[in-house]
XYZ file of C-alpha atoms in Angstrom:
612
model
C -35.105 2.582 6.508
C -38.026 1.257 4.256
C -41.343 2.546 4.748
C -44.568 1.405 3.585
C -46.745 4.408 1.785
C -49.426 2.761 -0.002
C -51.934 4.310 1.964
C -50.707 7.650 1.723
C -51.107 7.270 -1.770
C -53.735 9.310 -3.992
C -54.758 9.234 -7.368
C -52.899 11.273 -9.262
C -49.987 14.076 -8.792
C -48.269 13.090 -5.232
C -45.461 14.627 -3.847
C -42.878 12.923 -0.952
C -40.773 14.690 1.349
C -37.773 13.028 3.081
C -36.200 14.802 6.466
C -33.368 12.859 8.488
C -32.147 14.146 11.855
C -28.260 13.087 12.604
C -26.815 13.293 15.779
C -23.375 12.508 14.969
C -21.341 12.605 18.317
C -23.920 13.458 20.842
C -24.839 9.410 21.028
C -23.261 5.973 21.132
C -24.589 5.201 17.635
C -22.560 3.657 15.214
C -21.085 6.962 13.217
C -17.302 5.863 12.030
C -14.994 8.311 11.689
C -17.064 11.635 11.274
C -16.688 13.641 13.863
C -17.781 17.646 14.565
C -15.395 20.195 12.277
C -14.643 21.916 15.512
C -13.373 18.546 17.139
C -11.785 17.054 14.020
C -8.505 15.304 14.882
C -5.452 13.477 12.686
C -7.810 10.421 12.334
C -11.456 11.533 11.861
C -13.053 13.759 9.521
C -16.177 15.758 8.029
C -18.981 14.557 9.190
C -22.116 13.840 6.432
C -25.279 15.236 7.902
C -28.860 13.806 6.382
C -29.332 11.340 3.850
C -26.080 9.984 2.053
C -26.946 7.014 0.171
C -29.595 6.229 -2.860
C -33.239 6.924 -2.151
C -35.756 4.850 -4.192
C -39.348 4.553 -4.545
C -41.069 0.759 -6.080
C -43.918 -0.535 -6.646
C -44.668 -3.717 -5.780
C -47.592 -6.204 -6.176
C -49.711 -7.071 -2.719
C -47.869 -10.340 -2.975
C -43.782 -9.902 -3.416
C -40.643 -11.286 -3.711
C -38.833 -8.562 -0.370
C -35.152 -9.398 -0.775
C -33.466 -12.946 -0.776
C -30.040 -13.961 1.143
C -27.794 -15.963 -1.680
C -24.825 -17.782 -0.582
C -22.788 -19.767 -3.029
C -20.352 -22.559 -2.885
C -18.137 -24.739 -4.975
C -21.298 -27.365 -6.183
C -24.260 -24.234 -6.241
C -26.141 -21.593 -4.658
C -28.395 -21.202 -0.941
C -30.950 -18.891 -1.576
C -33.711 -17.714 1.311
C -36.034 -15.687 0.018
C -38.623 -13.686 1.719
C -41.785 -13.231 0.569
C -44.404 -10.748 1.623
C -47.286 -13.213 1.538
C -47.276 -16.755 0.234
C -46.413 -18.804 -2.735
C -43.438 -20.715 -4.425
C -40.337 -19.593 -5.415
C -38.518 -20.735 -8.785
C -34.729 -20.250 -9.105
C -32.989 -19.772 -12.138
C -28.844 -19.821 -12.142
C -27.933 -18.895 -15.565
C -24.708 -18.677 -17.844
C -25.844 -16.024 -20.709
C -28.888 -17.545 -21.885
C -27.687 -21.063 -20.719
C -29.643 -22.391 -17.771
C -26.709 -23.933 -15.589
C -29.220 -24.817 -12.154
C -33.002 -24.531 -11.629
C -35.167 -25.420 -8.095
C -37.815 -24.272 -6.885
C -39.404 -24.535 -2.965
C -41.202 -22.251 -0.034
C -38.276 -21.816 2.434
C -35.129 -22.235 1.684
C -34.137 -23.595 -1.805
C -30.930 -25.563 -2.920
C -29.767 -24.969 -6.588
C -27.000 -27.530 -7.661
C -24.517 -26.036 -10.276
C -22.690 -28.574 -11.915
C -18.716 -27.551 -12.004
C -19.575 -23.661 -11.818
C -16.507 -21.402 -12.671
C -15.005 -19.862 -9.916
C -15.188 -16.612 -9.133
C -11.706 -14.925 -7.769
C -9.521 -11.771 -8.585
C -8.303 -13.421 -11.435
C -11.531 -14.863 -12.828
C -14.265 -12.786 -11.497
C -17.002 -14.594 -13.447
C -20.900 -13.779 -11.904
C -23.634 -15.691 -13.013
C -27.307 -14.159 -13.423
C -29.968 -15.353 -11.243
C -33.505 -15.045 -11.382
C -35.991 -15.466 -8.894
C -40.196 -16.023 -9.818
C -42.685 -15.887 -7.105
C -45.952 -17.984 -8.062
C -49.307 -17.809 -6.893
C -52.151 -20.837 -7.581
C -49.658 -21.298 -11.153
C -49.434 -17.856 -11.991
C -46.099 -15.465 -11.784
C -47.002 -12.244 -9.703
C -43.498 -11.111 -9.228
C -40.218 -11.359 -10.230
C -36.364 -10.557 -9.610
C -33.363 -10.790 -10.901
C -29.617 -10.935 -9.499
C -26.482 -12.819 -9.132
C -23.933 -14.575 -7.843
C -20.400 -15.569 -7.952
C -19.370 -18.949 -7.224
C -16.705 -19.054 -4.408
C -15.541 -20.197 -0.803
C -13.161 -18.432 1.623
C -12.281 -20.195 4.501
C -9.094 -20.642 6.822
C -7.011 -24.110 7.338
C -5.569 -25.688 10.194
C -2.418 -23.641 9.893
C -3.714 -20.781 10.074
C -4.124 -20.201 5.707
C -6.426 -17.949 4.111
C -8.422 -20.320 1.560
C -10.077 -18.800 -1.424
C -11.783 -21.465 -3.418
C -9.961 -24.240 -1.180
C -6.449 -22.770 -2.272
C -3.836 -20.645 -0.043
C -4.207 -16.995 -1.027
C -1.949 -13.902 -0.633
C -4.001 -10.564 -0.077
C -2.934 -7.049 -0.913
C -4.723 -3.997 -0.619
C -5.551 -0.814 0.805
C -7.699 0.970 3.857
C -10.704 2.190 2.020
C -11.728 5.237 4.421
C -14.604 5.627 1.537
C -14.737 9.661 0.934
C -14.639 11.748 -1.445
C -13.612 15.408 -1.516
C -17.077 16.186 -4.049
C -19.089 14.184 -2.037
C -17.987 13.195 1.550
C -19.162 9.754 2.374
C -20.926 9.915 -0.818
C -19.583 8.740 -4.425
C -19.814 12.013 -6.713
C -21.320 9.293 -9.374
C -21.090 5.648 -10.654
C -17.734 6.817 -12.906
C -16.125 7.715 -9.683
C -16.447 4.238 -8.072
C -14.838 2.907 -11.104
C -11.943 4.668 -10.968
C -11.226 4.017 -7.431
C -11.618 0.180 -7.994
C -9.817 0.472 -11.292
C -6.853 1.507 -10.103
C -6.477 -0.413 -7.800
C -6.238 -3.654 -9.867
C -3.907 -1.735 -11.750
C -1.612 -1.096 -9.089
C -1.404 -4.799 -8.029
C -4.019 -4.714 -5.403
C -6.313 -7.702 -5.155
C -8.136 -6.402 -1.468
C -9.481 -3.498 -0.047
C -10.609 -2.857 3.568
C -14.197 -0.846 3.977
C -13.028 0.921 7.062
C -15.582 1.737 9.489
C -18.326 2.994 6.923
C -20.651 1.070 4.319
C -20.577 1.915 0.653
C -23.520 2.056 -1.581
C -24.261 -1.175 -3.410
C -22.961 -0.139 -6.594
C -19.284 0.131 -5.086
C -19.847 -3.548 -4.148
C -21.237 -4.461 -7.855
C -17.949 -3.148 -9.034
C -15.817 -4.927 -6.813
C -17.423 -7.983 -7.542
C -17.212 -7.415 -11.583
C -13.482 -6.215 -10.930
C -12.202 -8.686 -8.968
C -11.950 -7.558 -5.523
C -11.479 -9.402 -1.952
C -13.304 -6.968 0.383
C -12.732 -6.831 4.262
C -15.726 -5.107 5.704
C -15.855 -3.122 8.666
C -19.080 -2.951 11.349
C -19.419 0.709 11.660
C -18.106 1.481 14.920
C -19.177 3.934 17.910
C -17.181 7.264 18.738
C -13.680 6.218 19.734
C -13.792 8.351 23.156
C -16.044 8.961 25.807
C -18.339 6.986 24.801
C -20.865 5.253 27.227
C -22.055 1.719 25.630
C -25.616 1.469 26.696
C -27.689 -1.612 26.951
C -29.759 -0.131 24.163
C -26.242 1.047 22.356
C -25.494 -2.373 22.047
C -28.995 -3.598 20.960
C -29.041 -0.588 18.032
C -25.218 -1.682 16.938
C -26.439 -5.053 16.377
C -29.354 -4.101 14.891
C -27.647 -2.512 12.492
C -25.066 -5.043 11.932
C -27.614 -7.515 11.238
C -28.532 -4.799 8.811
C -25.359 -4.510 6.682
C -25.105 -8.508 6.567
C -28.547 -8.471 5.163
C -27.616 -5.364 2.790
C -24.387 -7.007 1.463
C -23.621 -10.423 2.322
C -24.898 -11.253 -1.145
C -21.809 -9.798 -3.006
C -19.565 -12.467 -3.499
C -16.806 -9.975 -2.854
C -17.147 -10.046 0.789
C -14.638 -12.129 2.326
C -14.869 -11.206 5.628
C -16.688 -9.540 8.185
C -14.553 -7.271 11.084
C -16.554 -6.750 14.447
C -14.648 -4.167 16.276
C -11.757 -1.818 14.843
C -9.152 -0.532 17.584
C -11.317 -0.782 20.655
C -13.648 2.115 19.499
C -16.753 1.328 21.193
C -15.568 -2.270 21.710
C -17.603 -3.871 24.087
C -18.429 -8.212 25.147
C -16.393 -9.373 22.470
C -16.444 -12.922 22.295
C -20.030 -12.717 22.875
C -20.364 -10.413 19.606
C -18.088 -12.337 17.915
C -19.881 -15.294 18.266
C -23.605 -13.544 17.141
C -21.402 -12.340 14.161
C -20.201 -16.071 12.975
C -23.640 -17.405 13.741
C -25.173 -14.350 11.517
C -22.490 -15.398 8.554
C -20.806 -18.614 8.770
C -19.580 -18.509 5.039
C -17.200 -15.582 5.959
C -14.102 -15.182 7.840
C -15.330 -13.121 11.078
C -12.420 -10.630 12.802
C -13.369 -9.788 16.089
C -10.838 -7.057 16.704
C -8.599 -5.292 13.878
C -5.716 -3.987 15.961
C -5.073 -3.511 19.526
C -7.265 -5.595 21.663
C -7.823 -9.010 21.134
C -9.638 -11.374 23.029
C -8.724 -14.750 21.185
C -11.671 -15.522 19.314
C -12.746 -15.141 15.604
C -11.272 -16.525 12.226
C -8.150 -13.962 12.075
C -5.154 -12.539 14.791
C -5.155 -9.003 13.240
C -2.253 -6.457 13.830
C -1.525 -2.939 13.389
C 1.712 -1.572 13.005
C 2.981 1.417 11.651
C 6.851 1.276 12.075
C 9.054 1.313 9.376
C 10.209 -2.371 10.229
C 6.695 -3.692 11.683
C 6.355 -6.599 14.145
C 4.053 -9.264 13.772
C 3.078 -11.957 16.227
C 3.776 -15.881 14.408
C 1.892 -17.691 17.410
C -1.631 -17.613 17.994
C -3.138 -20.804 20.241
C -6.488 -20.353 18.618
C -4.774 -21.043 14.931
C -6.263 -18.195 13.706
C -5.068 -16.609 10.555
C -2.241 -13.311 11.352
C -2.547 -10.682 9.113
C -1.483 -6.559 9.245
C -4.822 -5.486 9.658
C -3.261 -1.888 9.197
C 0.418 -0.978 7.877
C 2.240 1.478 5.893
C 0.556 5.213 6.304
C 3.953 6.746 4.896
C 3.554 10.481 4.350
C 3.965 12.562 1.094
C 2.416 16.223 0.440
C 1.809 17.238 -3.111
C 1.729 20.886 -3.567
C -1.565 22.185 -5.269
C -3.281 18.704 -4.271
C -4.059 19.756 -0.612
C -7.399 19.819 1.238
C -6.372 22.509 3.673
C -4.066 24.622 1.830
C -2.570 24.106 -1.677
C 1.065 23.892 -0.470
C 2.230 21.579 1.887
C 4.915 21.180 4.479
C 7.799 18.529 4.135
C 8.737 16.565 6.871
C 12.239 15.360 6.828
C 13.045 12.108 5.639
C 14.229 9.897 8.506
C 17.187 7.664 7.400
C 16.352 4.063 7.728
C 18.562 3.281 10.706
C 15.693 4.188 12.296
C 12.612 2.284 13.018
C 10.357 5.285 13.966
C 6.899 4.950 13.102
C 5.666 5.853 9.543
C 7.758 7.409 6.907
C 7.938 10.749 6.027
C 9.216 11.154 2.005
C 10.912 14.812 1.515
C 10.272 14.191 -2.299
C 9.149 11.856 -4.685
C 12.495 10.497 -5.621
C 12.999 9.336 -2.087
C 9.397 7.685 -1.749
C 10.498 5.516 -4.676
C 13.038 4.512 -2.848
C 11.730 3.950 0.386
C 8.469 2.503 -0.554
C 10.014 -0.114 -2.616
C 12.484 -0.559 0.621
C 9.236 -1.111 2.965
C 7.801 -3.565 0.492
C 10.825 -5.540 0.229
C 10.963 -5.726 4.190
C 7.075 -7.179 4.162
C 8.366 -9.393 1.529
C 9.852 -11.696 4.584
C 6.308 -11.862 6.789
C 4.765 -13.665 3.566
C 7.398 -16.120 2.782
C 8.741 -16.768 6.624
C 6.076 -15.695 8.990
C 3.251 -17.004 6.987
C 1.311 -13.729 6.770
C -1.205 -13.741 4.511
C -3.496 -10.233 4.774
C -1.822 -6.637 4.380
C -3.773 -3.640 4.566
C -1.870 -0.390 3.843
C -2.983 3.025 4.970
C -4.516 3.914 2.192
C -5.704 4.599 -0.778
C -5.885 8.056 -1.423
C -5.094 11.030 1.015
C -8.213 11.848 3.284
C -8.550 16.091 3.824
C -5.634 16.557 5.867
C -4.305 13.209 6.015
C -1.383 12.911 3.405
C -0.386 9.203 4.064
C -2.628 7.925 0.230
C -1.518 6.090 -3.100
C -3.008 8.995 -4.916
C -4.068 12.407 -3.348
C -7.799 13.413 -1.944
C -8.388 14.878 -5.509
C -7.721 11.530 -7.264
C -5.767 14.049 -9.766
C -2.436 12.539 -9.243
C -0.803 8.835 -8.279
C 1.974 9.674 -6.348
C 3.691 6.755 -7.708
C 3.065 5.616 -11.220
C 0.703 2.947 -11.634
C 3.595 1.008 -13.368
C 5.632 1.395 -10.600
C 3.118 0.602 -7.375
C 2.524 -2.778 -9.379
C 5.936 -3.626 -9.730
C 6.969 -2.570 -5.927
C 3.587 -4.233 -5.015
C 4.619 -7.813 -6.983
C 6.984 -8.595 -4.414
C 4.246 -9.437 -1.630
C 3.120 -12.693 -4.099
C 6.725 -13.448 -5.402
C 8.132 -16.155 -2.974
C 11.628 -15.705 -1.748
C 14.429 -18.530 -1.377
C 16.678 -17.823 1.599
C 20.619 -18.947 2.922
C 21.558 -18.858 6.643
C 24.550 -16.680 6.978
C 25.004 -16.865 11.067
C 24.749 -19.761 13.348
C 23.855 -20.752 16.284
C 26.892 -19.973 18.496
C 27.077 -16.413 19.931
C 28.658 -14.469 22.604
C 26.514 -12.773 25.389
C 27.479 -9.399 27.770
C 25.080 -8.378 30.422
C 25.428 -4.710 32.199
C 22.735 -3.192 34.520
C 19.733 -1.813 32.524
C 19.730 1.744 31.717
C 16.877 4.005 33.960
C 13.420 4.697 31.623
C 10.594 2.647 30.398
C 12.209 2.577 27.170
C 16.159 3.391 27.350
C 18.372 3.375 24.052
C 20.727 1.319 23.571
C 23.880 2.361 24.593
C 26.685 0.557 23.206
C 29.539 1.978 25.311
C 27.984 0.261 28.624
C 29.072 -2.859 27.405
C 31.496 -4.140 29.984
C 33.358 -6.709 27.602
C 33.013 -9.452 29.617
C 31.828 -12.412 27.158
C 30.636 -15.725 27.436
C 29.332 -18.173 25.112
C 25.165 -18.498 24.649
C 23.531 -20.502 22.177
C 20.010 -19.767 20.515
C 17.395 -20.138 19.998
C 16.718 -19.706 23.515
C 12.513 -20.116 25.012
C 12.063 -20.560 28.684
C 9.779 -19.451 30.891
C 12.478 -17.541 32.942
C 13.533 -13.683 31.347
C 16.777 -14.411 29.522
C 18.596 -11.496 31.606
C 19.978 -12.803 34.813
C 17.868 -10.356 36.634
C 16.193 -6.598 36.586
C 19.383 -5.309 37.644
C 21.503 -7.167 35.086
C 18.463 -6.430 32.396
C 21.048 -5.123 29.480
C 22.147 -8.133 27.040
C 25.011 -7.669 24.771
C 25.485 -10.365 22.068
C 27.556 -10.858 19.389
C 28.410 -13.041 16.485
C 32.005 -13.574 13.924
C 30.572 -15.054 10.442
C 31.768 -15.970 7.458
C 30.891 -14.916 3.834
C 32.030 -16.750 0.798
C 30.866 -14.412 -2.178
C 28.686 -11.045 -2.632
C 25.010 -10.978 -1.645
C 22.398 -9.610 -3.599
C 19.860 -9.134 -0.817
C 19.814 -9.540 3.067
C 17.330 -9.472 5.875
C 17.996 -9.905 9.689
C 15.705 -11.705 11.173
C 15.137 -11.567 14.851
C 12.369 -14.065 16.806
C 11.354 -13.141 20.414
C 9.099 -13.542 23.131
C 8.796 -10.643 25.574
C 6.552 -10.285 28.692
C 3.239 -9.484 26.508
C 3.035 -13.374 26.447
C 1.975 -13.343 30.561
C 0.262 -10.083 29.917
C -3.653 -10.277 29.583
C -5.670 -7.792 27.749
C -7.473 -5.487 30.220
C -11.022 -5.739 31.268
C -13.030 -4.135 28.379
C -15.172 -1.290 29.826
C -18.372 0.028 28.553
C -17.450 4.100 28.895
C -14.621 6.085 27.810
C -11.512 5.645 25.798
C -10.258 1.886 26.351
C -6.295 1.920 26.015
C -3.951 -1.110 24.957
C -1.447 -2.849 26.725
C 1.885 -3.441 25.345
C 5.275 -4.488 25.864
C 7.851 -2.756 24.012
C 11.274 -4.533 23.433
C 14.357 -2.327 22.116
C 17.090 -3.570 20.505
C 19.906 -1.632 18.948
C 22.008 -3.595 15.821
C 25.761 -3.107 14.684
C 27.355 -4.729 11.793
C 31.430 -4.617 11.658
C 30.873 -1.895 14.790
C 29.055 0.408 13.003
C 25.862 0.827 14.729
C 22.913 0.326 11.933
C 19.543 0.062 13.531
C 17.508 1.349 16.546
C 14.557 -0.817 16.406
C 11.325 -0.817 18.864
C 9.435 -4.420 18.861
C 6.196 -3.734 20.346
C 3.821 -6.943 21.322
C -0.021 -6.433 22.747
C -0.817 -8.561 25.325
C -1.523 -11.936 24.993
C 0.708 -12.313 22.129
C 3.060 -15.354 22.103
C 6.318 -15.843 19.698
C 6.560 -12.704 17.792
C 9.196 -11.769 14.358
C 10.641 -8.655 13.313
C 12.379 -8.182 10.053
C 15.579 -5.569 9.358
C 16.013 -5.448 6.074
C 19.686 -4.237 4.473
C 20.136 -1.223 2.818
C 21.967 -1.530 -0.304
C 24.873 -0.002 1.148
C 24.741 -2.062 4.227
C 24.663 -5.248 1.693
C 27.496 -4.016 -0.404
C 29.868 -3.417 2.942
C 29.142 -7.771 3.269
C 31.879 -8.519 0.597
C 33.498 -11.755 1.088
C 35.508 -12.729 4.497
C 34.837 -12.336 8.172
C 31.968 -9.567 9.605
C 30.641 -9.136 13.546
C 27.241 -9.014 13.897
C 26.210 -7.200 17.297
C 22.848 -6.586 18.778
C 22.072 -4.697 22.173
C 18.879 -4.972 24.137
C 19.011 -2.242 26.699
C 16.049 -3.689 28.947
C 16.156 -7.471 28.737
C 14.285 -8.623 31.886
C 10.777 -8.850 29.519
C 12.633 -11.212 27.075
C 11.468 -15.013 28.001
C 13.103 -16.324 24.042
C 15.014 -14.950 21.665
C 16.508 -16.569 17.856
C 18.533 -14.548 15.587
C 19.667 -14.953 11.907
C 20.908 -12.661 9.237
C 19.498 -14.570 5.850
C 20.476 -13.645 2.222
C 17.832 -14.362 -0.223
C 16.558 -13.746 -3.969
């Protein structure tokens, strides 16, 4: 809010008063994740009541420069400034005390900068700008700024373009609180830290989820080096009724946070809905949000629901061995909008209790949903695992965006880098960088199966979503080649819905590393999203394909593969344990896989890949 108070003004002592009323739940307003302590749930937490970001009083002239929109590029800056009044604006782009562009105009003004340095993660170089408002020749206000020079942008094939150049981003969900201040930084030092750290852990992104920092967290992201994903703050997640003047207020204050921070050259990309929480006409407030920004990458829907529009097909997935759609008809860029959220306690670093409970560690036959690490010892291990499994969706699915779930533990939740207390990295910072280098280290990969397989088919097990269950296989093979795509299910029928197949191959020497790669399309393809509605809790439809894996007989893997509807061609990646790789030594192995409900599957290509 900005208020005018000039006339309230008296000679003199004067004294101001600010009073905000909240009314966190009881509305459709845009309120993120806070939520009432008697309500609070795994995914939402204390709620901020009042006033929770910097108050400032200024004096102005009756004639004044208001605020200015700045938008850069790779030749020089768009700036529109506003003016309360009348009279020119001059522009000023320097370098130090070097003057690099200069223009001057009434509306909006051009400023050529010849071969600016670029801003990035690597190189994030700002340049000062100044901006003089003139009256009849004289200056009667004046402003100062700045800028980073950069584009981001997506390509025909579906790359995220920094600067014109394919870029690889890493980072974490940025829930934004603070244990000493709630939604509110404790001070400028503990902004730093946060941002800091993550550049030192190998980071290069963060996602603002669902709440809006104060500008200074933005100033440091730009001077760090940064790529920011920012979130529209959504409405409660259920029961919810989106009003006609709901709607109007969330765009209003959309509009809002564009005009707040679309200046910070950090900014990469703007996301419209998160998970269907108060999701309402989204291609129409998709559209509003490209025509608000069209230098940023707009994502209509992170997770869950998508309706096929925007710059980016965003995913969340929070299995051990994720799976991520590869085909998208509107070429959009595919990114994990949301991955990881492995759990770890630390005793004495707990928000609700100083000692927590252990969860047992899962072994990683299992694709489950997040991890659980019983120590620190095993989160080494199975971190680095995880990482070395996401490897695969940069270098042969073409992923480009991870988020991971998150950076620091958030009151109860226990999934962070470091815990709520910032007081300990859970990981070394060392060691998160090195795991983390993996993501932008390109992989070379041999083919270690062909195309020739054997297929068994047995009736499908009863459930929605039966195991796998290797002893129904009658043993009655027959030759199938893949890859297989059709627009008939690859089971015969419903009743014949279990598909056995199997696979002799040969290995000449010791492997180092080895993934199995498995390509599929299940029935999510002919599903369509449902019909968004305007009240209550809006679920997601999915298709969940099983698939159980055995190498030499021993059964190794008992994976899920769930799709959201709409989704076409879709990968999963099961990466080797060392043990399972050492067991590969050089001869003949049998390769087996079991899908215990094949009547959704419509293709299907398998490989198991060695690679450095």
């Amino acid at each position: 809010f900005t208020f005018d108070i000039s006339e309230a003004l008296k000679d003199g002592e004067n004294q101001i008063a600010i009073c905000a009323w909240d009314a966190t739940e009881q509305q459709a307003q845009p309120l993120g994740k806070q939520i009432m302590p008697e309500n609070r749930k795994g995914f939402r937490y204390q709620p901020t009541g009042g006033i929770w970001q910097s108050v400032w009083l200024e004096a102005v002239p009756h004639e004044y420069l208001s605020s200015a929109t700045l938008r850069s590029d790779l030749t020089g800056l768009t700036v529109i400034p506003k003016v309360i009044g009348s009279g020119v604006v001059r522009v000023r782009v320097l370098d130090g005390d070097a003057v690099v562009g200069e223009a001057s105009g009434t509306g909006e003004i051009r400023v050529p900068v010849a071969e600016p340095e670029l801003w990035s993660p690597q190189n994030p170089k700002l340049y000062d700008v100044e901006l003089l408002l003139e009256k009849d020749g004289k200056a009667v206000d004046q402003v100062t700024s700045y800028a980073g020079f950069r584009t981001i942008s997506r390509s025909d094939e579906g790359e995220i373009l920094l600067n014109g150049t394919p870029v690889v981003m890493y980072g974490p969900l940025d829930q934004g609180y603070w244990p000493d201040g709630i939604l509110t930084p404790p001070c400028d030092e503990a902004i730093v830290f946060d941002l800091e750290y993550l550049k030192d852990i190998g980071c290069n992104m963060a996602r603002v989820h669902i709440k809006v920092h104060p500008a200074r967290w933005y100033y440091h992201a730009d001077r760090l080096g940064l790529l920011v994903i920012q979130d529209m703050i959504c409405m409660p997640k259920y029961g919810q009724t989106v009003t006609p003047e709901a709607a109007a207020n969330w765009i209003r204050e959309f509009q809002e946070m564009i005009d707040d921070f679309g200046n910070h050259p950090s900014i990469i990309s703007w996301c419209v809905f998160n998970e269907a929480w108060g999701q309402h006409e989204t291609i129409k407030q998709t559209a509003w949000a490209k025509d608000a920004d069209p230098s940023r990458l707009i994502l209509s829907a992170s997770g869950w629901s998508d309706h096929g529009v925007g710059d980016i097909l965003d995913v969340h997935n929070y299995n051990t061995y994720p799976t991520l759609p590869i085909e998208d008809k509107a070429g959009r860029c595919i990114t994990f909008g949301e991955t990881g959220g492995h759990n770890i306690t630390i005793d004495g670093h707990n928000w609700h209790g100083q000692t927590g409970g252990r969860k047992r560690s899962a072994p990683l036959t299992v694709s489950g949903s997040r991890m659980h690490f019983s120590d620190l010892e095993n989160m080494d291990l199975k971190y680095n695992f995880y990482f070395r499994n996401l490897r695969h969706f940069v270098t042969r699915a073409h992923c480009r965006s991870f988020v991971y779930t998150q950076i620091t533990d958030v009151e109860h939740e226990c999934n962070g880098y470091m815990t709520y207390d910032r007081e300990v990295s859970k990981l070394s910072k060392e060691r998160f960088a090195e795991i983390h280098k993996q993501l932008y280290t390109p992989a070379t990969y041999t083919t270690l199966t062909g195309t020739d397989w054997e297929r068994s088919d047995a009736p499908a097990p009863e459930g929605k979503n039966p195991e796998p269950d290797w002893d129904a296989v009658t043993g009655n093979w027959k030759p199938m080649k893949l890859p297989v795509d059709s627009d008939k299910i690859i089971a015969a029928n419903k009743k014949q819905g279990m598909l056995a197949l199997r696979q002799k191959f040969t290995i000449k020497e010791s492997l180092k590393r080895a993934v199995l790669e498995i390509r599929f399309k299940n029935g999510a393809y002919k599903t369509k999203p449902r019909p968004e509605r305007l009240n209550g809790f809006q679920a997601r439809s999915t298709v969940v394909t099983r698939v159980g894996v055995s190498l030499n007989g021993k059964v190794v893997r008992d994976h899920s593969m769930q799709v959201h509807a709409g989704h076409g061609e879709c990968v999963s990646y099961l990466e080797l344990t060392d043990e399972e790789v050492a067991s590969l030594k050089a001869g003949s192995h049998e390769l087996g896989l079991l899908f215990p409900a094949a009547d959704n599957l419509y293709a299907l290509n398998v490989q198991l890949l060695s690679y450095e």
